[in-house]
Structure formats: C-alpha cells, structure tokens
Short mmCIF file of C-alpha atoms in Angstrom, two decimals:
data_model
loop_
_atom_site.label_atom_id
_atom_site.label_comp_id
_atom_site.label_asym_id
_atom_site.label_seq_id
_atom_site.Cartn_x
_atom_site.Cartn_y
_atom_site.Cartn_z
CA UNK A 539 -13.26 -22.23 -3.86
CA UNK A 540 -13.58 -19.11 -0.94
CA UNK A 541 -12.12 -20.42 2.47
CA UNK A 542 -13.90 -19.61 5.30
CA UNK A 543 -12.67 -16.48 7.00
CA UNK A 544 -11.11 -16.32 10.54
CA UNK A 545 -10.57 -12.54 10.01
CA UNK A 546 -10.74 -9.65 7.40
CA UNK A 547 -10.34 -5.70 7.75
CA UNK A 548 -9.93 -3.18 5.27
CA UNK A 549 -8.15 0.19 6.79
CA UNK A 550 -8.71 3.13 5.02
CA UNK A 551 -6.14 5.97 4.06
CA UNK A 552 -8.04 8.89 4.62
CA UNK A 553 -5.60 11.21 2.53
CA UNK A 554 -6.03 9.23 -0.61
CA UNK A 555 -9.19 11.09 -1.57
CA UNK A 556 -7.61 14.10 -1.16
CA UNK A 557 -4.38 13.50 -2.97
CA UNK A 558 -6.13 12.06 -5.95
CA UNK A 559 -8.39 15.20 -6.31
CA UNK A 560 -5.45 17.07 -6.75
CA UNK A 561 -3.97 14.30 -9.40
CA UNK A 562 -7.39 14.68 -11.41
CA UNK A 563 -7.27 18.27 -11.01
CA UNK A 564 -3.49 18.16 -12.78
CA UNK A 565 -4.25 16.03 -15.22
CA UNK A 566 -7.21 17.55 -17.08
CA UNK A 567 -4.68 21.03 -16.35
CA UNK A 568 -2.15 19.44 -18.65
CA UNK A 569 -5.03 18.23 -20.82
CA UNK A 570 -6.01 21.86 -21.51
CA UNK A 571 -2.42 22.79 -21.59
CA UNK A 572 -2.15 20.26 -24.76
CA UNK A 573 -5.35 21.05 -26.28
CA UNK A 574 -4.52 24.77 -26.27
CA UNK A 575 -0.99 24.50 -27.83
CA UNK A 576 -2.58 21.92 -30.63
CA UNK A 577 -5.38 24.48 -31.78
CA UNK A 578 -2.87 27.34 -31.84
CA UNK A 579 -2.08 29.01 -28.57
CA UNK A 580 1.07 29.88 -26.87
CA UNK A 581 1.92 28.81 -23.28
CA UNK A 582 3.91 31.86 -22.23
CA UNK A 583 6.84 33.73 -24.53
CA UNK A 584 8.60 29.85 -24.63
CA UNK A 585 6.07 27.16 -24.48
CA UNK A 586 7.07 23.75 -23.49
CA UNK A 587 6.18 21.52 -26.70
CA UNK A 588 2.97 19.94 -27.34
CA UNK A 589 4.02 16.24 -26.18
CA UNK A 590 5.31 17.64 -22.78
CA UNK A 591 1.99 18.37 -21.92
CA UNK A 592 0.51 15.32 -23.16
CA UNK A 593 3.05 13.32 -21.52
CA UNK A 594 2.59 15.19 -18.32
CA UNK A 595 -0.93 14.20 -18.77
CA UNK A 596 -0.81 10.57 -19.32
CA UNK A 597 2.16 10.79 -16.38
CA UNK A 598 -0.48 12.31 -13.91
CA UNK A 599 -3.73 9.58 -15.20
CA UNK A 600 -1.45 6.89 -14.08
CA UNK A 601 -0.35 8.60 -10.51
CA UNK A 602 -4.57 9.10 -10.10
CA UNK A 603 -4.68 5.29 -10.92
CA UNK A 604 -1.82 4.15 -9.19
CA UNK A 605 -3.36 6.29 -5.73
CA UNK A 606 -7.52 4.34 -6.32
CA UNK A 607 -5.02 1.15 -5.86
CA UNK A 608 -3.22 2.44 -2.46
CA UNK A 609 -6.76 3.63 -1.09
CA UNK A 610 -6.99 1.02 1.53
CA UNK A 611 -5.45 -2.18 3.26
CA UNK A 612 -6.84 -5.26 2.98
CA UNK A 613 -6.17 -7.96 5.78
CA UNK A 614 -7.64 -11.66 5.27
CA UNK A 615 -6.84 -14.64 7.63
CA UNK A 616 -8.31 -18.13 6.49
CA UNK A 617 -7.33 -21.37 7.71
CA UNK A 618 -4.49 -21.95 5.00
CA UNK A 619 -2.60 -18.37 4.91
CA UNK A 620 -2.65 -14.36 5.67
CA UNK A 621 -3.25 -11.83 3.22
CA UNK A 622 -2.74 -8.35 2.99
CA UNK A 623 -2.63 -6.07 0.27
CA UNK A 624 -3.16 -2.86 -1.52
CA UNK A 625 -5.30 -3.78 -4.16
CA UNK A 626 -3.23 -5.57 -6.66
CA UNK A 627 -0.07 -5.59 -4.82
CA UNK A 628 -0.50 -8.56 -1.95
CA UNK A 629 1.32 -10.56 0.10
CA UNK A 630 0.53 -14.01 0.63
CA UNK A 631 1.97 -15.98 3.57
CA UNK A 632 1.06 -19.64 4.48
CA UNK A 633 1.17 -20.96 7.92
CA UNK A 634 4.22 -22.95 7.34
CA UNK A 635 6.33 -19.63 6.67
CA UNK A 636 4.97 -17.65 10.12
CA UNK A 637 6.69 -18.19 13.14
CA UNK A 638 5.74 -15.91 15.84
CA UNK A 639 3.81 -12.23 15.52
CA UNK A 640 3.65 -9.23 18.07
CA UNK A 641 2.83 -5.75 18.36
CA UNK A 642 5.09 -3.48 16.47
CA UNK A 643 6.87 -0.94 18.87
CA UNK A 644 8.72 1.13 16.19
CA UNK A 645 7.92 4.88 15.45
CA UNK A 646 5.35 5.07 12.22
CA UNK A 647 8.49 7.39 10.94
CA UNK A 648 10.62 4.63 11.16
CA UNK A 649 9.10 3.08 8.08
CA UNK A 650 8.99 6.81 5.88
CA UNK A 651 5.97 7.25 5.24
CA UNK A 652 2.86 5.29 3.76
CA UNK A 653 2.52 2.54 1.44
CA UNK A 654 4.93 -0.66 0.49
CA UNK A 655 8.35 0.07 2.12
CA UNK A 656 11.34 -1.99 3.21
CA UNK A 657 13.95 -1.40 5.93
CA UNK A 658 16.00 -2.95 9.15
CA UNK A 659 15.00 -2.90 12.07
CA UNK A 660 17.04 -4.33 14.91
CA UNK A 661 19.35 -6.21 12.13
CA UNK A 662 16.19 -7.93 10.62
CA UNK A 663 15.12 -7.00 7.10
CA UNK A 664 11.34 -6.24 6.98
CA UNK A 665 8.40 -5.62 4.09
CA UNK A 666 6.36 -3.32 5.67
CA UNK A 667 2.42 -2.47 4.67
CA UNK A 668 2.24 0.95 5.93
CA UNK A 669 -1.18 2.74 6.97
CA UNK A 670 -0.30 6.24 8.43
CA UNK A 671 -1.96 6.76 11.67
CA UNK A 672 -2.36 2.81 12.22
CA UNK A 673 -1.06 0.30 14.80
CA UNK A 674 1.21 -2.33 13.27
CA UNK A 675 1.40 -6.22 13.78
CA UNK A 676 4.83 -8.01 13.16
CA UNK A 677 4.93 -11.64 11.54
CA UNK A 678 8.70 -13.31 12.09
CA UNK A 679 8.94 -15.21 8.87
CA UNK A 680 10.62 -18.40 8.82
CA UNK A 681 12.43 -18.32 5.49
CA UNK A 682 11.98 -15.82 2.31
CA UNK A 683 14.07 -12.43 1.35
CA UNK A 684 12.51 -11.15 4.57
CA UNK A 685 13.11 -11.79 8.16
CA UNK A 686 9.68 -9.99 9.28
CA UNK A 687 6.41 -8.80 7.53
CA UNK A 688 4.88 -5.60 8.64
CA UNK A 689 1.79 -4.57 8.59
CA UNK A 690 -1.13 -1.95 9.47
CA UNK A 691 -4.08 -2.57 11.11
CA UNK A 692 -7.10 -0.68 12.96
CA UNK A 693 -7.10 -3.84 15.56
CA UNK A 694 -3.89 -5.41 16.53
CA UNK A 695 -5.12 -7.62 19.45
CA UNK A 696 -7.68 -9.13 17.65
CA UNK A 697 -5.76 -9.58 14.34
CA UNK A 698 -2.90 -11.14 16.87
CA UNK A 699 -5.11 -13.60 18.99
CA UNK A 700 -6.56 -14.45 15.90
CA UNK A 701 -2.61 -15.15 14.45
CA UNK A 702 -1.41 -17.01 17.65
CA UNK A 703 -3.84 -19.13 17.71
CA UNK A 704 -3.77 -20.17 14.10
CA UNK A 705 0.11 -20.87 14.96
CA UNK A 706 -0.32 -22.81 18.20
CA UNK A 707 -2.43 -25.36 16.46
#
C-alpha cells in the first residue's frame, strides 16, 4: 500500500556521470589487460599476473556499480515517516523518533566529502546524507545510535515547513 506523499525530491550528483565514465573506461582497460596476457602477450619486461588484471577488473565493475547507486538523493515525506536514501542504502525515520529539524549551518567540508558519512558536531553524533553543493536539513532524533540525521536537499524551507508541521500535529 503507497502512502500519500507530503513531499519527495531527488537531488542529483552531477559528478557521478563523470566519475563512472572513467570507472567503465578502467574496467574494460583491465579487461584488455587480461585478455592480452591470456592469449600470449607480455605487459611490460615483468607483467603483473593474469588474475591481477582480472581482479582489477571485477574490482573496478563493482566501483561503476556501487557509483549508478550514489547517483542521486532521494527524499520522501508521507504521513507515517521520512525517507532518504541513495538507492539501496535508506534511512527510515518515523515521526515518533523526530524531535525538532533546522537548517544546517556547518561548512559542506565539515562532513568530508559526498555520500554516507558520520561525525560530531557540537558533541552530537550525526549520520549525514551528503550532496556536494547542496543545502542541508538537520532532524534531532529522539533515541537511536544517532543524536541528529543529516541530510541534502535542493529546498530546505520547503522540506522544513513541510517537517514542522508534520511534528506540531
């Protein structure tokens, strides 16, 4: 059964194109690497052995696979919890477990980078959902391994007024 939606976004990371041309573009190197060495050839007066290559290859399939995953944020607010996830990895958070949510004012280095990350800020442990480039929203979690939940967003105020109100009632 779909609950009705009170929000949903889906903010793109523009980079992940990019970054998984170059994966694709590694892999099928190592895959030629591999198929050269089987039929014969020499890599170079001391070639690596033939499963280096082919685990090199397998190693850079699963980085291309692991990046389509990352390649945007999902955000969904229905009337029974808040979602947000890179594809399979999502965080699901009920009403009962939210306390309170505002704007984020920390620096986007502050988190490292892009993707799932952890860290303290202000003595409270967060699990941050990390869009380069994007504004982040703050949810003050009532009980769980995390104080806050961080996350990215291409709308803040709406994705807020849309929280607070959900809280209030």
């Amino acid at each position: 059964m779909n609950e009705p939606e009170l929000y949903s976004e889906a903010v793109p990371f523009k980079l992940a194109r990019p970054i998984v041309g170059v994966f694709v573009v590694l892999s099928l190197m190592f895959l030629g690497m591999f198929i050269y060495q089987m039929e014969g050839g020499s890599l170079g007066g001391k070639p690596a052995p033939d499963w280096y290559y082919l685990v090199m290859f397998v190693v850079f399939v699963a980085f291309t696979l692991l990046m389509f995953n990352f390649d945007k944020l999902k955000i969904l607010v229905t009337f029974s919890s808040i979602t947000v996830g890179y594809g399979r990895f999502k965080r699901v958070m009920s009403w009962e477990d939210i306390s309170d949510c505002y704007a984020d004012e920390s620096s986007v280095f502050s988190y490292g980078g892009y993707g799932i990350r952890t860290g303290r800020v202000n003595g409270k442990s967060r699990l941050v959902y990390n869009v380069l480039g994007g504004e982040r929203v703050v949810l003050a979690l009532k009980k769980g391994r995390f104080n806050e939940f961080v996350f990215s967003t291409n709308d803040p105020d709406a994705v807020m007024n849309v929280i607070k109100q959900r809280i209030r009632e």
